[in-house]
Coordinates of C-alpha atoms and ligand atoms in Angstrom, one line a residue:
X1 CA 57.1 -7.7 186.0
X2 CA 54.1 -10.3 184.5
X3 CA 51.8 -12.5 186.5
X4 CA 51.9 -15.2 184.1
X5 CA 48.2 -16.0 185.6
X6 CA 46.8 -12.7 185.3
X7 CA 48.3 -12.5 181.7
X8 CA 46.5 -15.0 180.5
X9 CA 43.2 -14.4 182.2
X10 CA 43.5 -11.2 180.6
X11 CA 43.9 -12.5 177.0
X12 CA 41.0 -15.1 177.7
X13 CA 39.0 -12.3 178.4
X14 CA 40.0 -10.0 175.4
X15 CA 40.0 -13.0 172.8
X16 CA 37.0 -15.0 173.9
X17 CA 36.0 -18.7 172.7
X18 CA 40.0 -19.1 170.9
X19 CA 40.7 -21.9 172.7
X20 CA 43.7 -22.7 170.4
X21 CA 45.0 -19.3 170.1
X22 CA 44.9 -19.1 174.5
X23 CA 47.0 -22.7 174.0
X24 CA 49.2 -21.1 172.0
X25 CA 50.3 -18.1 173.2
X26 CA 50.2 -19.6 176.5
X27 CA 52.9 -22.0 175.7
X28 CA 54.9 -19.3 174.7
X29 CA 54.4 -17.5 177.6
X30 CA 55.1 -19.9 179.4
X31 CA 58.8 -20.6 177.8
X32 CA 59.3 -17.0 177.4
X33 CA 58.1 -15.6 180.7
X34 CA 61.4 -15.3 182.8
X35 CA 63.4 -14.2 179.4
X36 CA 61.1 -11.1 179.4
X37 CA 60.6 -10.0 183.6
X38 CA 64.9 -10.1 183.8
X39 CA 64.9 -7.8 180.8
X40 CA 64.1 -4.0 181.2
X41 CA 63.7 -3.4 177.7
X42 CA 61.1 -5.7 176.9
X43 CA 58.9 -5.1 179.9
X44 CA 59.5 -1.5 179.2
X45 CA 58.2 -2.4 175.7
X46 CA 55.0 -4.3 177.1
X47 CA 56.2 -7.3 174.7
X48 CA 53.7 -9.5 175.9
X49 CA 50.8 -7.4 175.1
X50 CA 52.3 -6.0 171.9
X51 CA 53.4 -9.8 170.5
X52 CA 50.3 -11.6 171.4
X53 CA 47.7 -8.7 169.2
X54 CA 47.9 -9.6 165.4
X55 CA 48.7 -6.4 163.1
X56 CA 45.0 -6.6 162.0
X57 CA 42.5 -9.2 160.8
X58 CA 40.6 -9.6 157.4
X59 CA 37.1 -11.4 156.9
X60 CA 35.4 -11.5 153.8
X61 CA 32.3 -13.1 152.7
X62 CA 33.2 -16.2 150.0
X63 CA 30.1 -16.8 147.6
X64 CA 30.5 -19.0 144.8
X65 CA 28.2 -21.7 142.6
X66 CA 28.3 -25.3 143.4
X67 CA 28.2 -28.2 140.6
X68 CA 24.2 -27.9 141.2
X69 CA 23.7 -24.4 140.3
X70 CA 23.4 -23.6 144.0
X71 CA 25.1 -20.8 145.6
X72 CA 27.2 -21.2 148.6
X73 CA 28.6 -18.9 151.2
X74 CA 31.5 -19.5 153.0
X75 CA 34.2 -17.0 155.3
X76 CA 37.7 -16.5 154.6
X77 CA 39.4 -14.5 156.4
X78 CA 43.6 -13.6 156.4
X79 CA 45.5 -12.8 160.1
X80 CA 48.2 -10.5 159.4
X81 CA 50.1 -11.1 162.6
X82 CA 53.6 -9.6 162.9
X83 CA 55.9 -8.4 160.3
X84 CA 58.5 -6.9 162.7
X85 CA 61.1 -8.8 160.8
X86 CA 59.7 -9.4 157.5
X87 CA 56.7 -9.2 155.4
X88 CA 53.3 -11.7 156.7
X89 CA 54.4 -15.1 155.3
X90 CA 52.4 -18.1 156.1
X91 CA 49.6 -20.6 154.3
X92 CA 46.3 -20.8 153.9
X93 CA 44.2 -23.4 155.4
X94 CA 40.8 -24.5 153.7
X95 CA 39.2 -26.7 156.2
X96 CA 35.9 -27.3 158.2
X97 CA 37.3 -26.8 161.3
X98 CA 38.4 -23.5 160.3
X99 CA 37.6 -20.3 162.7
X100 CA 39.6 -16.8 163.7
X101 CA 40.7 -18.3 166.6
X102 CA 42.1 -21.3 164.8
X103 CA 43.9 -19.1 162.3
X104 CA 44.8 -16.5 165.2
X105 CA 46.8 -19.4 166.6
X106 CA 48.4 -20.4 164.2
X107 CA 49.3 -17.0 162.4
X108 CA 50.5 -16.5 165.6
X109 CA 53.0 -19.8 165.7
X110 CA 53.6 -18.6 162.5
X111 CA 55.4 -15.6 163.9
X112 CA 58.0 -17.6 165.8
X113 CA 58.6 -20.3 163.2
X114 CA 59.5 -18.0 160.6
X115 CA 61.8 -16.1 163.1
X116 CA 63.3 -19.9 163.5
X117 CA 64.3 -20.3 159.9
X118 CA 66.8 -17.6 159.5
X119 CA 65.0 -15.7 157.0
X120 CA 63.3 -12.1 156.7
X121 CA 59.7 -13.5 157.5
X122 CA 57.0 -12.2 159.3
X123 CA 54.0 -14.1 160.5
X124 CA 50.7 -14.8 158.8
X125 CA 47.5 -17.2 158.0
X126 CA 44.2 -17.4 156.1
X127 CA 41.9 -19.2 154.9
X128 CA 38.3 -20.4 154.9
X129 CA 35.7 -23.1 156.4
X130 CA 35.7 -24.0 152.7
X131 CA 36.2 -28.0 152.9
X132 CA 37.2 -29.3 149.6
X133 CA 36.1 -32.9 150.6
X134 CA 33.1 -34.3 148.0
X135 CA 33.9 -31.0 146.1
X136 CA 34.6 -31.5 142.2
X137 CA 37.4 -29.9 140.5
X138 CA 35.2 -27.6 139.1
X139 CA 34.0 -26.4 142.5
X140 CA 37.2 -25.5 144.0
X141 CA 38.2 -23.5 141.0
X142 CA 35.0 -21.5 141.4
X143 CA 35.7 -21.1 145.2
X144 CA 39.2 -20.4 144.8
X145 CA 38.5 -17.7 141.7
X146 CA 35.5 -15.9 144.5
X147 CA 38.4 -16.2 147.2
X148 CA 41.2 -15.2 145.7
X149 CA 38.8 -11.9 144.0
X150 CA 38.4 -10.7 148.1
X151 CA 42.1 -11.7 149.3
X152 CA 43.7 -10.0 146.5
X153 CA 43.2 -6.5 148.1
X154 CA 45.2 -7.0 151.2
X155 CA 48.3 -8.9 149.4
X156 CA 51.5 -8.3 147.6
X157 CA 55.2 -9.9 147.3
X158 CA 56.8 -7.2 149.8
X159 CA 53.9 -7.2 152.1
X160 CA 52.0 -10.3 152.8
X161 CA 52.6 -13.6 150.6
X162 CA 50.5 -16.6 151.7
X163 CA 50.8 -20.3 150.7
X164 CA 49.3 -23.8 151.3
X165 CA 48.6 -25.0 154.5
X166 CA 45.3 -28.0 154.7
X167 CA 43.3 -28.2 152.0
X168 CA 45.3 -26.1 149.9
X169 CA 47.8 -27.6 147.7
X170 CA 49.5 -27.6 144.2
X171 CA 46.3 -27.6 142.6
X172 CA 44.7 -24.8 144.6
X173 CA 47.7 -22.7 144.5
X174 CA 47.2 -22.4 140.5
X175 CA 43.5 -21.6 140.6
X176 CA 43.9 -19.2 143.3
X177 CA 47.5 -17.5 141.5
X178 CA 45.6 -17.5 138.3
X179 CA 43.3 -15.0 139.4
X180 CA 45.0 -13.0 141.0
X181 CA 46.8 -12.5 138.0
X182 CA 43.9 -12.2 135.9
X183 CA 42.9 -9.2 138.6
X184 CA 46.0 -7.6 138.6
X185 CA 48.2 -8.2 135.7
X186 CA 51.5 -8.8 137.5
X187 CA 54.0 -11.7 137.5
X188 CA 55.6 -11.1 141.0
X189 CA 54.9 -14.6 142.6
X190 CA 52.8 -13.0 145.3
X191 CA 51.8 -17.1 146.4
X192 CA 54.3 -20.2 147.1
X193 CA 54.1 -23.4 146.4
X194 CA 53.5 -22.6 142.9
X195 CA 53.9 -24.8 140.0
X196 CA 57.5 -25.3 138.5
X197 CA 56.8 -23.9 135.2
X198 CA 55.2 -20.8 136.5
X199 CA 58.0 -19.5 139.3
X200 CA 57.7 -22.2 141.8
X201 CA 60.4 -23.8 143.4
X202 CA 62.4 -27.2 143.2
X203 CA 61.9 -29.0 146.4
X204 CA 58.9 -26.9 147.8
X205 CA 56.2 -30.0 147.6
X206 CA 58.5 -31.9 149.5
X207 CA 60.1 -29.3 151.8
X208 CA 57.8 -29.9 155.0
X209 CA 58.7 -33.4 155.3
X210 CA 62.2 -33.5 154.2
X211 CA 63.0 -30.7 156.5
X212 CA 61.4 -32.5 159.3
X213 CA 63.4 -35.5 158.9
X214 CA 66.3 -33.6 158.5
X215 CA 66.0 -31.9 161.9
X216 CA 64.8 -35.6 163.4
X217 CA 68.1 -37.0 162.4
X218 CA 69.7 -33.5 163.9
X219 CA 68.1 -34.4 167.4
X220 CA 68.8 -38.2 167.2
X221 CA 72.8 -37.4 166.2
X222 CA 72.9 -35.2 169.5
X223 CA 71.4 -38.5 171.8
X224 CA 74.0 -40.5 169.8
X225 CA 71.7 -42.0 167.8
X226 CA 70.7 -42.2 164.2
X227 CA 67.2 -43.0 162.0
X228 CA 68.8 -46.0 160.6
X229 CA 66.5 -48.6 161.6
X230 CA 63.9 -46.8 163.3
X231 CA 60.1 -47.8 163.3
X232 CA 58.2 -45.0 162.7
X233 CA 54.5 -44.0 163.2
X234 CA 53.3 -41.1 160.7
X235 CA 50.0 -39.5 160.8
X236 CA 47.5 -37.7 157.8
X237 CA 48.2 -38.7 154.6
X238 CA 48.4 -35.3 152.9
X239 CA 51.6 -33.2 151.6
X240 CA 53.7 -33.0 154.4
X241 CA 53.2 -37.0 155.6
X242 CA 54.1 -37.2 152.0
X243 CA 57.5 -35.6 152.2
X244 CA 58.0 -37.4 155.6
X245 CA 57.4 -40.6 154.5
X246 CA 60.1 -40.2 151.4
X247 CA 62.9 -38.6 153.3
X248 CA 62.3 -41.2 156.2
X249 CA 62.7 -44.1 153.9
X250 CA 65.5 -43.1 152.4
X251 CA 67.6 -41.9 155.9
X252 CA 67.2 -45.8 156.6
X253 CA 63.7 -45.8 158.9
X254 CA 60.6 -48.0 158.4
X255 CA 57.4 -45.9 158.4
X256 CA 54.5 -47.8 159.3
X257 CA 51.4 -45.9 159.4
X258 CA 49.9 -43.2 157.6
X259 CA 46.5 -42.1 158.4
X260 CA 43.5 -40.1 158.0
X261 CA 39.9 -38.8 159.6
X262 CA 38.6 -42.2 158.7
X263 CA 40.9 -44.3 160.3
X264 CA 44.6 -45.7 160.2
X265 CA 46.7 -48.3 157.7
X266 CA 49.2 -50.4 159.5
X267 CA 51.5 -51.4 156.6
X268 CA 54.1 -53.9 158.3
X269 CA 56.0 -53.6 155.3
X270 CA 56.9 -50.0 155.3
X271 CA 55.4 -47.0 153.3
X272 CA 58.5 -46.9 151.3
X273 CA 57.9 -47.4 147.7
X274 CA 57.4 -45.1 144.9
X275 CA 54.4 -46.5 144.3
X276 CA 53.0 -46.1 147.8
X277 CA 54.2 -42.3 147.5
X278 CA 52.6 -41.7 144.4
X279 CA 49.4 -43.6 145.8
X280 CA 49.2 -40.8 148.5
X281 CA 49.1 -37.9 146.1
X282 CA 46.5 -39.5 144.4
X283 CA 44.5 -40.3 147.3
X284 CA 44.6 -36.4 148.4
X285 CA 44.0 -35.0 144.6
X286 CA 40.6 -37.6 145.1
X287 CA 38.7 -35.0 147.7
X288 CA 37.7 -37.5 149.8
X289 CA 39.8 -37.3 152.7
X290 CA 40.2 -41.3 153.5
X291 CA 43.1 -43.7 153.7
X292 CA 41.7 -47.0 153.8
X293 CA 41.8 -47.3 149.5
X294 CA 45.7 -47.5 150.7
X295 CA 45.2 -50.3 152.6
X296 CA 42.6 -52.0 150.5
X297 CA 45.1 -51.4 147.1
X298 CA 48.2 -52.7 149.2
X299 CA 46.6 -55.1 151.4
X300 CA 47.5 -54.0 154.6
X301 CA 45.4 -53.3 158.2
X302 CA 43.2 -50.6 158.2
X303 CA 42.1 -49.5 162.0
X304 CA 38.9 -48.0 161.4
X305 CA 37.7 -44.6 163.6
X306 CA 41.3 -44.7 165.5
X307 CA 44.9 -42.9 165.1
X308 CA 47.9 -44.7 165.0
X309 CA 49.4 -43.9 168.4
X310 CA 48.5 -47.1 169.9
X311 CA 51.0 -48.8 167.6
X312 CA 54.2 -49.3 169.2
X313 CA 57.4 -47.4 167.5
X314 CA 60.4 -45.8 167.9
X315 CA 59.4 -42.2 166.7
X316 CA 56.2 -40.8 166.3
X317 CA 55.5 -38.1 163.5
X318 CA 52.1 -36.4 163.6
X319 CA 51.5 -35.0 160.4
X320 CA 48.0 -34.6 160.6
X321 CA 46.2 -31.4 162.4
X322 CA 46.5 -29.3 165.7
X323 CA 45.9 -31.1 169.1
X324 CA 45.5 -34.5 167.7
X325 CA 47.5 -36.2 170.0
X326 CA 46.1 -36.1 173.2
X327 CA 47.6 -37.2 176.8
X328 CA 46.1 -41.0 176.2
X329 CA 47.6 -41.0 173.3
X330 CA 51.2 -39.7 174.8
X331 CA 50.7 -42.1 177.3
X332 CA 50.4 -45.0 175.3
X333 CA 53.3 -44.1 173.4
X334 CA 55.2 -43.8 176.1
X335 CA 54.1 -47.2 177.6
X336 CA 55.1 -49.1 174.1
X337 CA 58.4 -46.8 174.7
X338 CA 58.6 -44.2 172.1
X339 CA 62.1 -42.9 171.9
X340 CA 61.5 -39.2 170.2
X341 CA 58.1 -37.5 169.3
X342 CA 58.7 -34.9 166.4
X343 CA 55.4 -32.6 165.9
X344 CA 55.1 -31.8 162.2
X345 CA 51.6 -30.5 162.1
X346 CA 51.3 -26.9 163.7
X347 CA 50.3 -28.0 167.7
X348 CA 49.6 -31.4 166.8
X349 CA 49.7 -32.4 170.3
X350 CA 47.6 -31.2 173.2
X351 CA 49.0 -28.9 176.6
X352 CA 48.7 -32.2 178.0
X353 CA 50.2 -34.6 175.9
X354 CA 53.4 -32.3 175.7
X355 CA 53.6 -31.9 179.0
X356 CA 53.5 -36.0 179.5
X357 CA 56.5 -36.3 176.9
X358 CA 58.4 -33.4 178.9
X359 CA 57.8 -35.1 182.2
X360 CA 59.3 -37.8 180.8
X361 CA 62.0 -37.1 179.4
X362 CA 61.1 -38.1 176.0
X363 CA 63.1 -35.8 173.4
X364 CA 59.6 -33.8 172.1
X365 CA 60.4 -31.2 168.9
X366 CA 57.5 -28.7 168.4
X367 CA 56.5 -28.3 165.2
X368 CA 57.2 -24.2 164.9
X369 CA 61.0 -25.9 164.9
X370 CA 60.2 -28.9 163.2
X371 CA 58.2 -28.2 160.3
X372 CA 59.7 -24.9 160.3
X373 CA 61.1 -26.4 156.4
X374 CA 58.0 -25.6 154.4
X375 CA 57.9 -22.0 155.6
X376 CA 61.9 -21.5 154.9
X377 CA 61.4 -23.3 151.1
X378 CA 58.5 -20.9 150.5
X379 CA 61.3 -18.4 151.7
X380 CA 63.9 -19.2 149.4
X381 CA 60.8 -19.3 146.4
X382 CA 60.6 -15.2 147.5
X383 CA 64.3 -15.3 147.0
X384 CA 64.1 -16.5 143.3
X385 CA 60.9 -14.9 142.5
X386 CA 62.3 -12.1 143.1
X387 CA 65.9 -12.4 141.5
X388 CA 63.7 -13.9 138.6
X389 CA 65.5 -17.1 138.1
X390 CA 65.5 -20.6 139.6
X391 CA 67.6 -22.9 141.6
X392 CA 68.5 -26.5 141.3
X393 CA 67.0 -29.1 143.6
X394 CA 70.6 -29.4 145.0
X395 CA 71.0 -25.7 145.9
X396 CA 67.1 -25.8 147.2
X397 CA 67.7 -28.8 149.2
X398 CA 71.1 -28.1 150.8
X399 CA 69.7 -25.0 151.8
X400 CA 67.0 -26.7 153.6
X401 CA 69.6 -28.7 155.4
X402 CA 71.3 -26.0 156.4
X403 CA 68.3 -24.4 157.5
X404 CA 66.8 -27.2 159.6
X405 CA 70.7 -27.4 161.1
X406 CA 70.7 -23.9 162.5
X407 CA 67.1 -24.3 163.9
X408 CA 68.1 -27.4 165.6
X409 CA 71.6 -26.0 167.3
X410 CA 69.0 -22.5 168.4
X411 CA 66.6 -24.8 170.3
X412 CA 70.0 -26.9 172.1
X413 CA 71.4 -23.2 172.6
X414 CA 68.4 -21.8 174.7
X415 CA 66.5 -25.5 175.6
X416 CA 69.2 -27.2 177.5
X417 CA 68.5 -27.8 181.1
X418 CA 69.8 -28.6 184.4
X419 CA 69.9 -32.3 183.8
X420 CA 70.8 -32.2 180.3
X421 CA 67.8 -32.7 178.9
X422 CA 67.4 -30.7 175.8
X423 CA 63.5 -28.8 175.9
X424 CA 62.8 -28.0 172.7
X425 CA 59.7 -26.4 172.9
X426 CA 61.9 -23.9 175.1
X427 CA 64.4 -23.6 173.3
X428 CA 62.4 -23.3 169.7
X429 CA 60.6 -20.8 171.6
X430 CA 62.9 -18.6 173.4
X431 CA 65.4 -18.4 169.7
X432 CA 62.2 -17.6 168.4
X433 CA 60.9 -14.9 170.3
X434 CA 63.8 -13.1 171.1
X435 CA 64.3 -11.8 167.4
X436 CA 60.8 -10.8 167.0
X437 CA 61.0 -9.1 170.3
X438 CA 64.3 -7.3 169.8
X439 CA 62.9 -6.5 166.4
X440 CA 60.6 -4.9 167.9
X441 CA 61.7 -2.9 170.3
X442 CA 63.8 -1.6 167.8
X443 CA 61.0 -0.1 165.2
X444 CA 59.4 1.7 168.5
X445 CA 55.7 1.3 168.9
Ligands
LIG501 O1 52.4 -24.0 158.5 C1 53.2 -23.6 157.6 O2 54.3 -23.3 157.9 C2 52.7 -23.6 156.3 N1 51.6 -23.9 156.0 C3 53.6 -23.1 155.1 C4 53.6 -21.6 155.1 C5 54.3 -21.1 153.9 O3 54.2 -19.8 153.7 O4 55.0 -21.8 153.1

């Protein structure tokens, strides 16, 4: 049997200054924990140990010349976490705020999310404290080329095939597929979210916020409701609040903010234009990380230094980065009387601000569950990639659907409880840990 306690302790002590990666796993554990002490096999199979230790953990030294002629040094690193039930799948994240630990945790969410989608897709992540913000276009090709020249060695299409994450988008993707190419001479579409014309896939770009809507309107059809209507509060302003933002306006919902480490718009009359959309892309190819040229170009509020959780809505969507809604934050929504809180970045909300949602009864989706729709695009990618040809948007997208369907009916299976309240995080995490586990135990140690 586990002491859930002593567990932990024991991780803390093994994986030290990983706060994120401790969160993590803990809330894991802690969904997981009376799954695995009324099952032989798995405590026979010291899950707990075995599932929480990534398969093993590259860090290579990044050196590269800035627009000065300067040469900077930067550490990427790639987590190969678990490929029980598939090969490592999972982005690459090019931030500031970048560490092991940070990448531990979420290679390790990774694991689970990918188990979610239904596919054959074990868990990864990489990345770098590279920030691309102030960084010319010339610069991030150099750092991607230096990068990609390291990560190249411990990659491939059946073993480990990473993607974007922050930081890392269309544009990245090429430089960074480019040289691996130009290293090893190969067409196999070892990266996803690559370009259309070069084995990407319809619908990838948006996949992470359609597929979040998708399994939004899921959990509002089982409380009877619907998104028609619905005032919603979006954080970041990057790919997947892109995606969000389009799907939500066109399921009928009013999305009023969008934001960014600078501040956050209030836009009273809706982020729902092409316009707006196309507004965001530019804003994120710009490097500069802001929002508030949206609300000067548009004429809306811009709340400088603060995130938009203080507004009151209906449905709250962050979309930004882990833990950035906090238990004020939860509580303020709450007091403004949120209806459903749908986590779309990996973690965006603290221990304690899911917690206050729980407690109250407020429908929460984690985003392993809820964002799961990036992941499960990049997926079906692999799948055409590797039967060389490509599928419509219609094929891509009702896939998706279909996709973020099943996840939602796994989390009701194993998240309903006595009262009737469905726990997603529960539920998203028992479906998901199960197969890994069982997977598992079946390959022996
Ligand atoms: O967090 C995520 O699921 C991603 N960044 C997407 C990963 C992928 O392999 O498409």
């Amino acid at each position: 049997m586990y002491d859930l306690e002593k567990f932990i302790r024991e991780l803390e002590r093994k994986n030290p200054a990983e706060p994120e990666f401790i969160q993590a796993v803990r809330e894991v554990c802690e969904s997981v924990i009376d799954v695995v002490n009324s099952n032989p096999v798995y405590l026979k199979n010291r899950i707990l140990e075995r599932i929480t230790e990534p398969d093993r953990v590259f860090s290579f030294k990044v050196e590269w010349e800035d627009d000065n002629g300067d040469i900077q040094v930067n550490r990427g690193y790639r987590v190969q976490f678990n490929n029980a039930i598939g090969p490592y799948k999972g982005g690459l994240r090019f931030h500031s705020s970048v560490t092991l630990g940070s990448l531990k945790f979420l290679g390790f969410e990774q694991t689970f999310k990918n188990s979610l989608t239904t596919l054959p897709m074990g868990g990864g992540k990489g990345g770098s404290d590279f920030s691309p913000k102030g960084r010319s276009d010339a610069e991030i090709l150099r750092f991607c080329r230096s990068f990609m020249t390291e990560l190249q060695k411990y990659i491939g299409p059946d073993t480990d095939i990473p993607a974007g994450d922050i930081g890392v988008g269309a544009r990245e993707i090429g430089f960074l597929y480019g040289q691996y190419k130009r290293l090893r001479g190969e067409n196999t579409g070892v990266l996803t979210g690559k370009g259309l014309n070069y084995g990407g896939s319809l619908v990838r770009p948006e996949a992470t916020g359609y597929g979040t809507m998708y399994f939004a309107s899921e959990m509002l059809k089982a409380h009877g409701d619907s998104m028609e209507g619905k005032r919603v509060a979006v954080s970041g302003f990057g790919n997947v609040a892109w995606g969000a933002v389009m799907k939500a306006t066109e399921l009928g919902a009013k999305v009023v903010t969008i934001s960014g480490p600078d501040g956050y718009v209030l836009d009273e009359d809706g982020v729902g234009t092409p316009e707006k959309w196309a507004f965001m892309l530019q804003l994120r190819s710009s490097n500069k990380d802001v929002v508030k040229p949206y609300a000067d170009k548009f004429g809306c509020v811009f709340v400088p230094g603060k995130k938009p959780w203080e507004v009151p809505v209906d449905m709250a969507f962050p979309c930004a980065i882990q833990n950035e809604l906090g238990e004020e934050d939860a509580a303020a929504l709450v007091a403004n009387g949120v209806k459903y809180v749908v986590e779309t970045s990996n973690m965006g909300c603290t221990r304690e601000a899911m917690e206050y949602f729980i407690d109250h009864r407020i429908p929460f989706a984690p985003g392993k569950a809820a964002n799961a729709g990036g992941v499960a695009v990049s997926g079906l990618e692999m799948s055409q990639n590797a039967m060389h040809l490509s599928w419509t948007s219609e094929e891509v997208d009702g896939k998706l659907h279909g996709i973020m369907k099943s996840i939602h009916e796994a989390c009701v299976a194993e998240g309903r409880e006595d009262d009737g309240y469905i726990n997603y995080v529960k539920g998203a995490n028992i479906a998901g840990f199960k197969k890994v586990a069982d997977a598992m135990c079946a390959l022996g140690y």
